[in-house]
Amino acid sequence: MLKTGFKNQNKILLYVLPLVILSFLIPFFLTELATFHDWRFFNAQAALLKSSIWHFNVWPIHDPWACGGTNVLQEIENLFYSPALFFLLFFPPSVSNLLGILLFVIIGYLTSYKYFKTITQEDRFAVFLAAIYVNLPWFTLHFAEGHVSYRSFLLMPAFLYCLQSLKKPKTFLYLSLLVALFINDGGFYTLIFCTVLTIAYSCLGLIDFRSLFHNLRKHFAFYLLTVITFLCLVFPKLYPSFLGTSHREPMLDQFTLGITDILKIMYWPLQTIFDGFEGSKWGFHEYGNYIGIFITVLFIGSLKSVFTKKMIPYFIALGLFFWVATGIGGVINPWSIFQKLPVINIAHIQSRYFIIVSLLLLTIIAFGLPFWKNKKLVSFLLIMALVEIILVNGIIYYNIFSKNEGDDFNIDQTITKDIVTHTQKYVLRPYIYEYPEAASKYCAKTSLTHVFVNCVEDEQYKGEVIFLQGNGKVFNYHYIPTRITFNYDNVMKDSVLQINTHHFLGWQSKIEGVKVISKNNGLVQLAFTQERGRAQIDFYPPYLTSLIITFLIGLGLLIILLRQKIE
């Protein structure tokens, strides 16, 4: 039998796994989802990464065509240190992100089983609760929209399991590894939600800090090495991201859902991302959280047995996050506090917290299921709950793809363009990659807060290469990721050349006669000491080598710690 990593394996775990995989994969492979909404951005990211490595033979750290040139490492959703990098390197972009989500679906299912098994002590109950969680329409709506980075939410049950099992020293290592995975896979929303959940659980007394501190004194060296390992794994991702986003203003918003809205969110089966609410600027994927009839029946049926003093903190947590997600109360809603907290307020749109509501609902159900006398009825309700949400997911996909809003752009093609002769104002990723000799000023999902480049629609635009001081001739100009090359002739002494691309720490000249000078206006500027010659300007952040070495050290320490036998 396939080893799942759990001591008490059960065949049903493996029987349900193919259903989980097929229910996720079939809609994607039968449609053109790869060109739909935000999938375009994440697939463009994959195409750029793959083309940088295999075609241009450079580090995948720079995009010369989008947003006037961007440092990819400063984008919080970059996957430079993510395990999903393997898929991006060896599979077409339209498939690689899908496989990355599938990997998280499988891991999420297996770890959710472990979480629910510790509560129910019943394999069959835990299996179906895990399958229900990873199939929740909350995920379907977000994945259909193209929110690839939300895949780490599939591991929230694993996070809760580790959080409530800190009496085992190794669990602290697993918890640190999970958080590192959230960060390196671009799951900052997951990180923020788990942080808020940790604060709530701490205040409600659901975390065994006494055992944690006891083990900390007993195994101080192990815990210290775990913290060092964690920092080595996340610092390479966080440092450049902080450089790019430290001045970004959070997007503050607040709304209140009515009773009709809440009922539609939780019980309307014909959901689609094209639905919405009056006065809202967001699509329904930001609200939808279908619970359905059978989960509700299981919850109500479990109330009698779980409504005890021990369970009061879970009900308080459920009520708290339901309150936050609905926005009821306006300024007195806890969401008003969240929006004032640094880092926490990066996560906007409060209805996204419905995923925590769903997880807590399933958790309370898991506590109650062992007390049901009719076990066959429980199994029937769990199976029907899973079938119900899979059917709703099918409706969601059908409603989306019947709109036929895909496009014919082939994102799987290699990016080969190496010349930029002009910058246009508004061209989205990935389309700018097929525009010959063009770059785009438009920024979407990047870390830049200020755009300094000019475009052909701007009055002050004079070209991609202009002399700010002196004059001369520039020809054979080429611009690829991390590299600008050109020839120059008849250049006057002390001339200054400006290139219409953003300056970042790390631009440097590789050939004598040309020097990169200060970024007076946010753009790359060059000074000449020779009349003629060839110039090569490369982008390589001075911190990159150190960060890669730090990350490799972290991986080495992780292997050592995983091999440690500690009780």
Coordinates of C-alpha atoms in Angstrom, one line a residue:
M1 CA 0.0 0.0 0.0
L2 CA 1.1 3.6 -0.7
K3 CA 2.6 5.0 2.5
T4 CA 0.8 8.1 3.6
G5 CA 3.1 8.8 6.6
F6 CA 0.4 8.0 9.1
K7 CA 0.6 5.2 11.6
N8 CA -3.0 4.0 11.3
Q9 CA -3.5 3.8 7.6
N10 CA -6.9 3.0 6.1
K11 CA -7.8 1.9 2.6
I12 CA -10.6 4.4 2.5
L13 CA -8.0 7.2 2.6
L14 CA -6.6 6.0 -0.7
Y15 CA -10.0 5.2 -2.2
V16 CA -11.2 8.8 -1.7
L17 CA -7.9 10.4 -2.9
P18 CA -8.5 9.8 -6.6
L19 CA -12.0 11.4 -6.3
V20 CA -10.4 14.4 -4.7
I21 CA -7.9 14.7 -7.5
L22 CA -10.4 14.1 -10.3
S23 CA -12.9 16.5 -8.9
F24 CA -10.2 19.1 -9.1
L25 CA -8.5 18.3 -12.4
I26 CA -11.3 17.4 -14.8
P27 CA -12.8 21.0 -15.1
F28 CA -9.4 22.4 -15.7
F29 CA -8.3 20.0 -18.4
L30 CA -11.6 20.2 -20.2
T31 CA -11.5 24.0 -20.5
E32 CA -9.2 26.9 -21.5
L33 CA -8.8 28.1 -18.0
A34 CA -5.1 28.9 -18.6
T35 CA -6.2 32.2 -20.3
F36 CA -8.8 33.2 -17.8
H37 CA -8.6 36.3 -15.5
D38 CA -5.8 36.1 -12.9
W39 CA -4.5 32.9 -14.4
R40 CA -3.0 35.2 -17.1
F41 CA -0.7 36.9 -14.5
F42 CA 0.5 33.7 -12.8
N43 CA 1.0 31.9 -16.1
A44 CA 2.9 34.9 -17.4
Q45 CA 5.1 34.7 -14.3
A46 CA 5.8 31.1 -15.2
A47 CA 6.5 31.9 -18.8
L48 CA 9.0 34.6 -17.8
L49 CA 10.8 32.4 -15.3
K50 CA 11.0 29.5 -17.7
S51 CA 12.2 31.7 -20.7
S52 CA 14.7 33.5 -18.5
I53 CA 16.4 30.2 -17.6
W54 CA 16.1 28.1 -20.7
H55 CA 16.2 30.7 -23.5
F56 CA 18.1 33.7 -22.2
N57 CA 20.2 31.7 -19.8
V58 CA 20.0 34.2 -16.9
W59 CA 18.6 34.2 -13.4
P60 CA 14.8 34.7 -13.4
I61 CA 14.9 37.9 -11.4
H62 CA 14.0 40.6 -13.8
D63 CA 11.1 41.5 -16.2
P64 CA 12.2 44.1 -18.7
W65 CA 8.8 44.5 -20.4
A66 CA 6.1 44.9 -17.7
C67 CA 5.7 48.0 -15.6
G68 CA 8.8 49.7 -17.2
G69 CA 11.1 46.9 -15.9
T70 CA 10.6 45.2 -12.5
N71 CA 12.8 43.4 -10.0
V72 CA 10.9 40.1 -9.8
L73 CA 12.4 39.3 -6.4
Q74 CA 10.5 42.2 -5.0
E75 CA 7.2 40.8 -6.0
I76 CA 5.7 39.0 -2.9
E77 CA 4.2 36.3 -5.1
N78 CA 7.4 35.3 -6.9
L79 CA 8.2 31.6 -6.6
F80 CA 12.0 31.8 -6.7
Y81 CA 12.3 29.8 -3.4
S82 CA 9.1 27.8 -3.8
P83 CA 8.9 24.0 -4.2
A84 CA 6.6 24.8 -7.1
L85 CA 9.6 26.0 -9.0
F86 CA 10.1 22.5 -10.3
F87 CA 6.8 22.6 -12.2
L88 CA 7.6 26.0 -13.6
L89 CA 10.9 24.8 -15.0
F90 CA 9.8 21.5 -16.6
F91 CA 6.2 22.0 -17.6
P92 CA 4.3 24.4 -19.8
P93 CA 3.1 27.6 -17.9
S94 CA -0.5 26.7 -18.5
V95 CA 0.1 23.3 -16.8
S96 CA 2.8 24.2 -14.2
N97 CA 0.6 26.4 -11.9
L98 CA -2.2 23.8 -12.2
L99 CA 0.2 21.0 -11.0
G100 CA 1.4 23.3 -8.2
I101 CA -2.2 23.6 -6.9
L102 CA -2.7 19.9 -7.3
L103 CA 0.3 19.2 -5.2
F104 CA -1.1 21.4 -2.4
V105 CA -4.5 19.7 -2.9
I106 CA -3.0 16.3 -2.2
I107 CA -0.8 17.5 0.7
G108 CA -3.8 19.4 2.1
Y109 CA -6.0 16.4 1.9
L110 CA -3.5 14.1 3.7
T111 CA -2.7 16.6 6.4
S112 CA -6.4 17.5 6.9
Y113 CA -7.0 13.8 7.4
K114 CA -4.4 13.9 10.1
Y115 CA -6.0 16.9 11.7
F116 CA -9.5 15.6 11.8
K117 CA -8.3 12.1 12.8
T118 CA -6.9 13.5 16.0
I119 CA -10.3 14.9 16.8
T120 CA -12.7 12.2 15.6
Q121 CA -10.5 9.1 16.2
E122 CA -12.4 7.6 13.2
D123 CA -10.7 7.0 9.9
R124 CA -13.8 7.2 7.7
F125 CA -15.0 10.4 9.3
A126 CA -11.6 12.1 9.0
V127 CA -11.3 11.0 5.4
F128 CA -14.5 12.6 4.3
L129 CA -14.0 15.8 6.4
A130 CA -10.6 16.2 4.8
A131 CA -12.1 15.6 1.3
I132 CA -14.9 18.1 2.0
Y133 CA -12.4 20.8 3.2
V134 CA -10.1 20.7 0.1
N135 CA -13.2 20.7 -2.2
L136 CA -14.9 23.7 -0.5
P137 CA -16.3 26.0 -3.1
W138 CA -14.4 28.8 -1.5
F139 CA -11.3 27.3 -3.1
T140 CA -13.1 26.6 -6.4
L141 CA -14.2 30.2 -6.8
H142 CA -10.7 31.6 -6.1
F143 CA -8.9 29.0 -8.2
A144 CA -11.3 29.6 -11.1
E145 CA -10.6 33.3 -10.8
G146 CA -6.9 32.5 -11.0
H147 CA -5.8 33.1 -7.4
V148 CA -3.0 30.6 -7.6
S149 CA -1.2 31.9 -4.5
Y150 CA -4.3 30.9 -2.4
R151 CA -3.3 27.2 -2.7
S152 CA -1.5 27.4 0.7
F153 CA -4.9 27.9 2.4
L154 CA -5.3 24.2 1.7
L155 CA -2.8 23.6 4.5
M156 CA -4.6 25.5 7.2
P157 CA -5.8 22.3 9.0
A158 CA -2.1 21.2 9.0
F159 CA -1.3 24.6 10.6
L160 CA -3.9 24.1 13.3
Y161 CA -2.8 20.6 14.0
C162 CA 0.8 21.8 14.6
L163 CA -0.4 24.7 16.6
Q164 CA -2.4 22.5 19.0
S165 CA 0.3 19.8 19.2
L166 CA 3.2 21.9 20.5
K167 CA 3.8 19.4 23.4
K168 CA 5.9 17.5 20.8
P169 CA 9.2 19.3 20.1
K170 CA 9.2 18.1 16.4
T171 CA 5.8 19.7 15.9
F172 CA 7.4 23.1 16.4
L173 CA 9.8 22.3 13.5
Y174 CA 6.9 21.3 11.3
L175 CA 5.0 24.5 12.2
S176 CA 8.0 26.6 11.3
L177 CA 8.4 24.7 8.0
L178 CA 4.7 25.3 7.2
V179 CA 5.1 29.0 7.8
A180 CA 8.2 29.1 5.7
L181 CA 6.3 27.3 2.9
F182 CA 3.5 29.9 3.1
I183 CA 6.0 32.8 2.7
N184 CA 8.1 31.2 -0.1
D185 CA 5.1 30.2 -2.1
G186 CA 3.7 33.7 -2.1
G187 CA 1.0 32.8 0.4
F188 CA 1.1 36.0 2.4
Y189 CA -2.7 36.0 2.8
T190 CA -2.5 32.5 4.3
L191 CA 0.3 33.7 6.6
I192 CA -1.8 36.7 7.8
F193 CA -4.9 34.6 8.3
C194 CA -3.0 32.0 10.3
T195 CA -1.4 34.8 12.4
V196 CA -4.9 36.2 13.2
L197 CA -6.1 32.6 14.0
T198 CA -3.1 32.1 16.2
I199 CA -3.8 35.3 18.2
A200 CA -7.5 34.2 18.6
Y201 CA -6.5 30.7 19.7
S202 CA -4.0 32.1 22.2
C203 CA -6.6 34.4 23.7
L204 CA -9.1 31.6 24.0
G205 CA -6.6 29.2 25.7
L206 CA -6.5 26.7 22.8
I207 CA -2.7 26.6 22.6
D208 CA -0.7 24.6 25.1
F209 CA 2.0 27.2 25.8
R210 CA 2.9 25.4 29.1
S211 CA 4.2 22.3 27.2
L212 CA 5.9 24.6 24.7
F213 CA 7.9 26.4 27.3
H214 CA 8.7 23.2 29.2
N215 CA 10.1 21.7 26.0
L216 CA 11.9 24.9 25.2
R217 CA 13.9 24.6 28.5
K218 CA 14.5 20.9 28.0
H219 CA 15.5 21.0 24.3
F220 CA 16.8 24.6 24.0
A221 CA 19.4 23.8 21.3
F222 CA 16.8 22.1 19.1
Y223 CA 14.4 25.0 19.3
L224 CA 17.2 27.5 18.7
L225 CA 18.3 25.6 15.6
T226 CA 14.7 25.4 14.4
V227 CA 14.4 29.2 14.6
I228 CA 17.7 29.7 12.8
T229 CA 16.6 27.3 10.1
F230 CA 13.3 29.1 9.7
L231 CA 15.1 32.5 9.4
C232 CA 17.5 31.1 6.8
L233 CA 14.6 29.7 4.7
V234 CA 12.4 32.9 4.8
F235 CA 14.9 35.8 4.9
P236 CA 16.0 35.4 1.2
K237 CA 12.3 35.8 0.2
L238 CA 11.4 38.5 2.7
Y239 CA 14.4 40.8 2.3
P240 CA 13.9 41.9 -1.3
S241 CA 10.1 41.8 -0.9
F242 CA 10.5 44.3 2.0
L243 CA 12.7 46.5 -0.1
G244 CA 10.0 46.6 -2.7
T245 CA 6.9 46.9 -0.6
S246 CA 8.0 48.9 2.5
H247 CA 6.3 52.0 1.2
R248 CA 3.2 50.4 -0.2
E249 CA -0.1 51.7 1.3
P250 CA -2.6 49.0 2.3
M251 CA -5.9 48.8 0.4
L252 CA -8.4 49.6 3.2
D253 CA -12.0 48.7 2.6
Q254 CA -15.1 47.7 4.7
F255 CA -18.6 46.6 3.9
T256 CA -21.5 44.9 5.6
L257 CA -23.3 41.9 4.3
G258 CA -27.1 41.6 4.7
I259 CA -29.0 38.4 5.7
T260 CA -29.9 37.8 2.0
D261 CA -26.3 38.2 1.0
I262 CA -25.1 35.8 3.7
L263 CA -27.7 33.2 2.7
K264 CA -26.7 33.5 -0.9
I265 CA -23.0 33.1 0.0
M266 CA -23.6 30.0 2.1
Y267 CA -26.5 28.2 0.4
W268 CA -27.1 29.4 -3.2
P269 CA -25.9 26.4 -5.3
L270 CA -25.8 28.3 -8.7
Q271 CA -22.7 30.3 -7.7
T272 CA -20.4 32.0 -10.2
I273 CA -17.6 34.5 -10.0
F274 CA -19.7 36.8 -12.2
D275 CA -22.3 37.3 -9.4
G276 CA -21.9 40.2 -7.1
F277 CA -23.7 42.4 -4.6
E278 CA -25.1 45.9 -5.2
G279 CA -22.5 48.5 -4.6
S280 CA -19.6 46.1 -4.5
K281 CA -16.6 46.4 -6.7
W282 CA -15.5 42.8 -6.2
G283 CA -16.6 39.6 -8.0
F284 CA -18.5 36.9 -6.2
H285 CA -15.3 34.8 -5.8
E286 CA -14.4 37.3 -3.0
Y287 CA -17.6 36.4 -1.1
G288 CA -18.7 32.9 -2.0
N289 CA -18.4 30.2 0.7
Y290 CA -21.0 27.5 0.0
I291 CA -21.7 25.4 3.1
G292 CA -24.8 23.6 1.9
I293 CA -27.6 21.5 3.4
F294 CA -25.7 18.4 4.6
I295 CA -22.9 20.2 6.4
T296 CA -25.5 22.3 8.1
V297 CA -27.4 19.2 9.2
L298 CA -24.1 17.7 10.5
F299 CA -23.4 20.8 12.4
I300 CA -26.9 21.1 14.0
G301 CA -26.8 17.3 14.8
S302 CA -23.5 17.7 16.6
L303 CA -24.5 20.7 18.7
K304 CA -26.1 18.7 21.5
S305 CA -23.0 16.6 22.2
V306 CA -20.4 19.4 21.7
F307 CA -22.1 22.2 23.5
T308 CA -19.9 21.8 26.5
K309 CA -17.5 24.0 28.5
K310 CA -14.5 22.6 26.6
M311 CA -16.0 23.6 23.3
I312 CA -17.0 27.2 24.2
P313 CA -13.6 28.6 22.8
Y314 CA -14.3 27.0 19.4
F315 CA -17.8 28.5 19.3
I316 CA -16.4 31.9 20.3
A317 CA -13.8 31.7 17.5
L318 CA -16.5 30.6 15.0
G319 CA -18.7 33.6 16.0
L320 CA -15.7 36.0 15.9
F321 CA -14.6 35.1 12.4
F322 CA -18.2 35.0 11.1
W323 CA -18.6 38.5 12.5
V324 CA -15.4 39.6 10.8
A325 CA -16.3 38.0 7.4
T326 CA -19.8 39.6 7.3
G327 CA -18.8 43.0 8.4
I328 CA -21.8 43.3 10.7
G329 CA -21.6 46.3 13.0
G330 CA -19.6 48.5 10.8
V331 CA -17.0 50.5 12.9
I332 CA -17.5 48.2 15.9
N333 CA -16.6 45.1 13.8
P334 CA -13.1 43.6 14.7
W335 CA -12.3 44.3 11.0
S336 CA -11.9 47.9 11.9
I337 CA -9.1 46.9 14.3
F338 CA -7.5 44.6 11.7
Q339 CA -7.3 47.6 9.3
K340 CA -5.2 49.5 11.8
L341 CA -2.6 46.8 12.4
P342 CA 0.6 46.9 10.3
V343 CA 1.0 43.8 8.1
I344 CA -2.4 42.4 9.1
N345 CA -4.0 45.2 7.1
I346 CA -2.3 44.1 3.9
A347 CA -5.0 41.4 3.6
H348 CA -8.1 43.3 2.4
I349 CA -11.6 42.1 1.7
Q350 CA -12.9 40.8 5.0
S351 CA -15.3 38.2 3.5
R352 CA -12.2 36.1 2.6
Y353 CA -12.2 35.2 6.3
F354 CA -15.1 32.9 5.5
I355 CA -12.5 30.1 4.9
I356 CA -11.7 30.2 8.6
V357 CA -15.5 30.0 9.3
S358 CA -15.7 26.9 7.2
L359 CA -12.7 25.2 8.8
L360 CA -14.1 25.9 12.3
L361 CA -17.5 24.5 11.3
L362 CA -15.9 21.3 10.2
T363 CA -13.7 21.2 13.3
I364 CA -16.8 21.5 15.6
I365 CA -18.6 18.8 13.5
A366 CA -15.5 16.6 13.9
F367 CA -15.8 16.9 17.7
G368 CA -19.4 15.9 17.6
L369 CA -19.4 13.0 15.2
P370 CA -18.0 10.3 17.7
F371 CA -21.1 10.9 19.8
W372 CA -23.6 10.1 17.1
K373 CA -25.3 6.8 17.8
N374 CA -26.2 6.0 14.2
K375 CA -22.7 5.7 12.5
K376 CA -24.3 4.7 9.2
L377 CA -26.3 7.9 9.2
V378 CA -23.1 9.9 9.8
S379 CA -21.3 8.2 6.9
F380 CA -24.3 8.9 4.6
L381 CA -24.4 12.5 5.6
L382 CA -20.7 13.0 5.1
I383 CA -20.8 11.3 1.7
M384 CA -23.8 13.4 0.6
A385 CA -22.0 16.6 1.9
L386 CA -19.0 15.8 -0.3
V387 CA -21.2 15.0 -3.3
E388 CA -23.1 18.2 -2.8
I389 CA -20.1 20.5 -2.8
I390 CA -18.6 18.6 -5.8
L391 CA -21.8 19.2 -7.7
V392 CA -21.8 22.9 -6.7
N393 CA -18.2 23.1 -7.9
G394 CA -19.3 21.7 -11.2
I395 CA -21.9 24.3 -11.5
I396 CA -19.4 27.0 -10.7
Y397 CA -17.1 25.8 -13.5
Y398 CA -19.9 25.4 -15.9
N399 CA -21.1 28.9 -15.3
I400 CA -17.6 30.3 -15.8
F401 CA -16.7 28.4 -19.0
S402 CA -20.0 28.8 -20.7
K403 CA -19.1 32.5 -20.8
N404 CA -16.2 31.4 -23.1
E405 CA -14.1 34.4 -22.0
G406 CA -10.7 32.8 -22.7
D407 CA -8.4 34.1 -25.4
D408 CA -6.2 32.7 -28.1
F409 CA -2.9 33.9 -26.7
N410 CA -0.5 30.9 -26.4
I411 CA 1.2 31.5 -23.0
D412 CA 3.1 28.2 -23.5
Q413 CA 5.3 29.7 -26.1
T414 CA 8.9 30.8 -25.2
I415 CA 9.5 34.5 -24.8
T416 CA 12.2 35.4 -27.3
K417 CA 11.9 39.1 -27.9
D418 CA 15.1 41.0 -27.3
I419 CA 14.5 44.6 -28.6
V420 CA 12.4 47.4 -27.0
T421 CA 11.8 50.3 -29.3
H422 CA 8.9 51.9 -27.5
T423 CA 6.8 51.7 -24.3
Q424 CA 3.0 51.6 -24.4
K425 CA 0.7 52.8 -21.7
Y426 CA -1.6 49.8 -21.0
V427 CA -0.7 46.3 -22.0
L428 CA -1.3 43.5 -19.6
R429 CA 0.9 40.5 -18.8
P430 CA 1.2 38.1 -20.6
Y431 CA 0.2 40.0 -23.8
I432 CA 3.2 42.4 -23.6
Y433 CA 5.4 39.4 -24.1
E434 CA 4.2 38.9 -27.7
Y435 CA 4.1 42.6 -28.6
P436 CA 7.1 43.0 -30.9
E437 CA 9.7 45.5 -29.7
A438 CA 7.4 46.9 -27.0
A439 CA 7.3 47.3 -23.3
S440 CA 4.4 48.4 -21.0
K441 CA 4.1 51.1 -18.5
Y442 CA 1.1 49.5 -16.8
C443 CA 1.7 47.8 -13.4
A444 CA -0.5 45.0 -12.2
K445 CA 0.5 42.7 -9.2
T446 CA 3.9 44.2 -8.9
S447 CA 5.8 45.6 -6.0
L448 CA 6.3 49.1 -7.5
T449 CA 4.5 52.0 -5.9
H450 CA 5.9 54.6 -8.2
V451 CA 6.3 54.3 -12.0
F452 CA 8.9 56.6 -13.5
V453 CA 9.0 55.4 -17.1
N454 CA 7.3 57.3 -19.9
C455 CA 5.2 55.9 -22.7
V456 CA 4.3 56.9 -26.2
E457 CA 1.1 58.4 -24.9
D458 CA 3.0 60.8 -22.6
E459 CA 3.9 64.3 -23.9
Q460 CA 7.4 64.1 -22.3
Y461 CA 8.2 60.8 -24.0
K462 CA 11.3 61.1 -26.3
G463 CA 12.2 57.5 -26.8
E464 CA 13.7 54.5 -25.0
V465 CA 17.3 55.8 -25.2
I466 CA 17.9 59.6 -25.0
F467 CA 20.9 61.8 -24.1
L468 CA 20.2 64.0 -21.1
Q469 CA 23.6 65.6 -21.5
G470 CA 25.9 65.7 -24.5
N471 CA 25.0 63.7 -27.6
G472 CA 26.2 60.7 -29.7
K473 CA 24.9 57.7 -31.6
V474 CA 23.5 54.5 -30.1
F475 CA 22.7 51.5 -32.3
N476 CA 22.2 47.7 -32.1
Y477 CA 20.2 48.2 -28.9
H478 CA 19.0 45.0 -27.2
Y479 CA 17.2 44.5 -24.0
I480 CA 16.5 41.1 -22.4
P481 CA 16.0 40.0 -18.8
T482 CA 18.8 41.3 -16.6
R483 CA 20.8 42.7 -19.6
I484 CA 21.0 45.7 -21.9
T485 CA 23.6 45.8 -24.7
F486 CA 24.3 48.4 -27.4
N487 CA 27.0 50.0 -29.5
Y488 CA 27.8 53.7 -29.3
D489 CA 29.8 56.1 -31.4
N490 CA 30.7 59.8 -31.5
V491 CA 29.7 60.2 -27.9
M492 CA 30.9 63.5 -26.4
K493 CA 32.9 63.5 -23.2
D494 CA 30.8 63.6 -20.0
S495 CA 27.6 62.6 -21.9
V496 CA 24.8 61.1 -19.9
L497 CA 22.4 58.6 -21.5
Q498 CA 19.0 57.7 -20.0
I499 CA 17.3 54.4 -20.7
N500 CA 13.6 54.2 -20.2
T501 CA 13.6 51.4 -17.7
H502 CA 13.6 51.4 -13.9
H503 CA 16.8 51.6 -11.9
F504 CA 17.2 49.0 -9.1
L505 CA 20.2 48.3 -6.9
G506 CA 22.3 45.9 -8.9
W507 CA 22.5 47.5 -12.4
Q508 CA 26.2 47.6 -13.3
S509 CA 28.4 48.0 -16.3
K510 CA 30.4 45.0 -17.5
I511 CA 32.6 46.8 -20.0
E512 CA 35.0 49.8 -19.5
G513 CA 33.9 53.1 -21.0
V514 CA 30.4 53.1 -19.5
K515 CA 29.3 53.6 -15.9
V516 CA 25.9 53.3 -14.2
I517 CA 25.3 56.5 -12.2
S518 CA 22.8 57.4 -9.5
K519 CA 19.1 57.1 -10.2
N520 CA 18.2 60.7 -10.1
N521 CA 14.7 60.2 -11.5
G522 CA 14.2 56.5 -11.0
L523 CA 15.5 55.4 -14.4
V524 CA 18.8 53.9 -15.5
Q525 CA 21.4 56.5 -16.4
L526 CA 24.8 55.9 -17.9
A527 CA 27.9 58.1 -18.0
F528 CA 30.5 57.6 -20.8
T529 CA 34.3 57.9 -20.6
Q530 CA 35.0 56.8 -24.2
E531 CA 33.9 58.1 -27.5
R532 CA 32.9 54.8 -29.0
G533 CA 32.6 51.1 -28.1
R534 CA 30.2 48.5 -26.9
A535 CA 28.2 48.6 -23.6
Q536 CA 26.8 45.8 -21.6
I537 CA 24.7 46.7 -18.5
D538 CA 23.7 43.7 -16.3
F539 CA 21.3 43.5 -13.4
Y540 CA 22.4 41.4 -10.5
P541 CA 21.4 42.5 -7.0
P542 CA 24.5 42.5 -4.7
Y543 CA 22.6 40.6 -2.0
L544 CA 21.4 37.7 -4.3
T545 CA 24.4 35.4 -3.8
S546 CA 24.3 35.8 -0.1
L547 CA 20.6 35.1 0.0
I548 CA 20.9 32.0 -2.1
I549 CA 23.7 30.7 0.2
T550 CA 21.6 31.5 3.2
F551 CA 18.6 29.5 1.8
L552 CA 20.9 26.5 1.0
I553 CA 22.2 26.6 4.6
G554 CA 18.6 26.6 5.8
L555 CA 17.8 23.5 3.7
G556 CA 20.9 21.8 5.1
L557 CA 19.9 22.6 8.7
L558 CA 16.3 21.4 7.9
I559 CA 17.6 18.0 6.8
I560 CA 19.7 17.7 10.0
L561 CA 16.7 18.6 12.2
L562 CA 14.3 16.3 10.4
R563 CA 16.7 13.4 11.1
Q564 CA 16.9 14.2 14.8
K565 CA 15.1 11.8 17.2
I566 CA 13.7 13.8 20.0
E567 CA 10.8 13.1 22.4

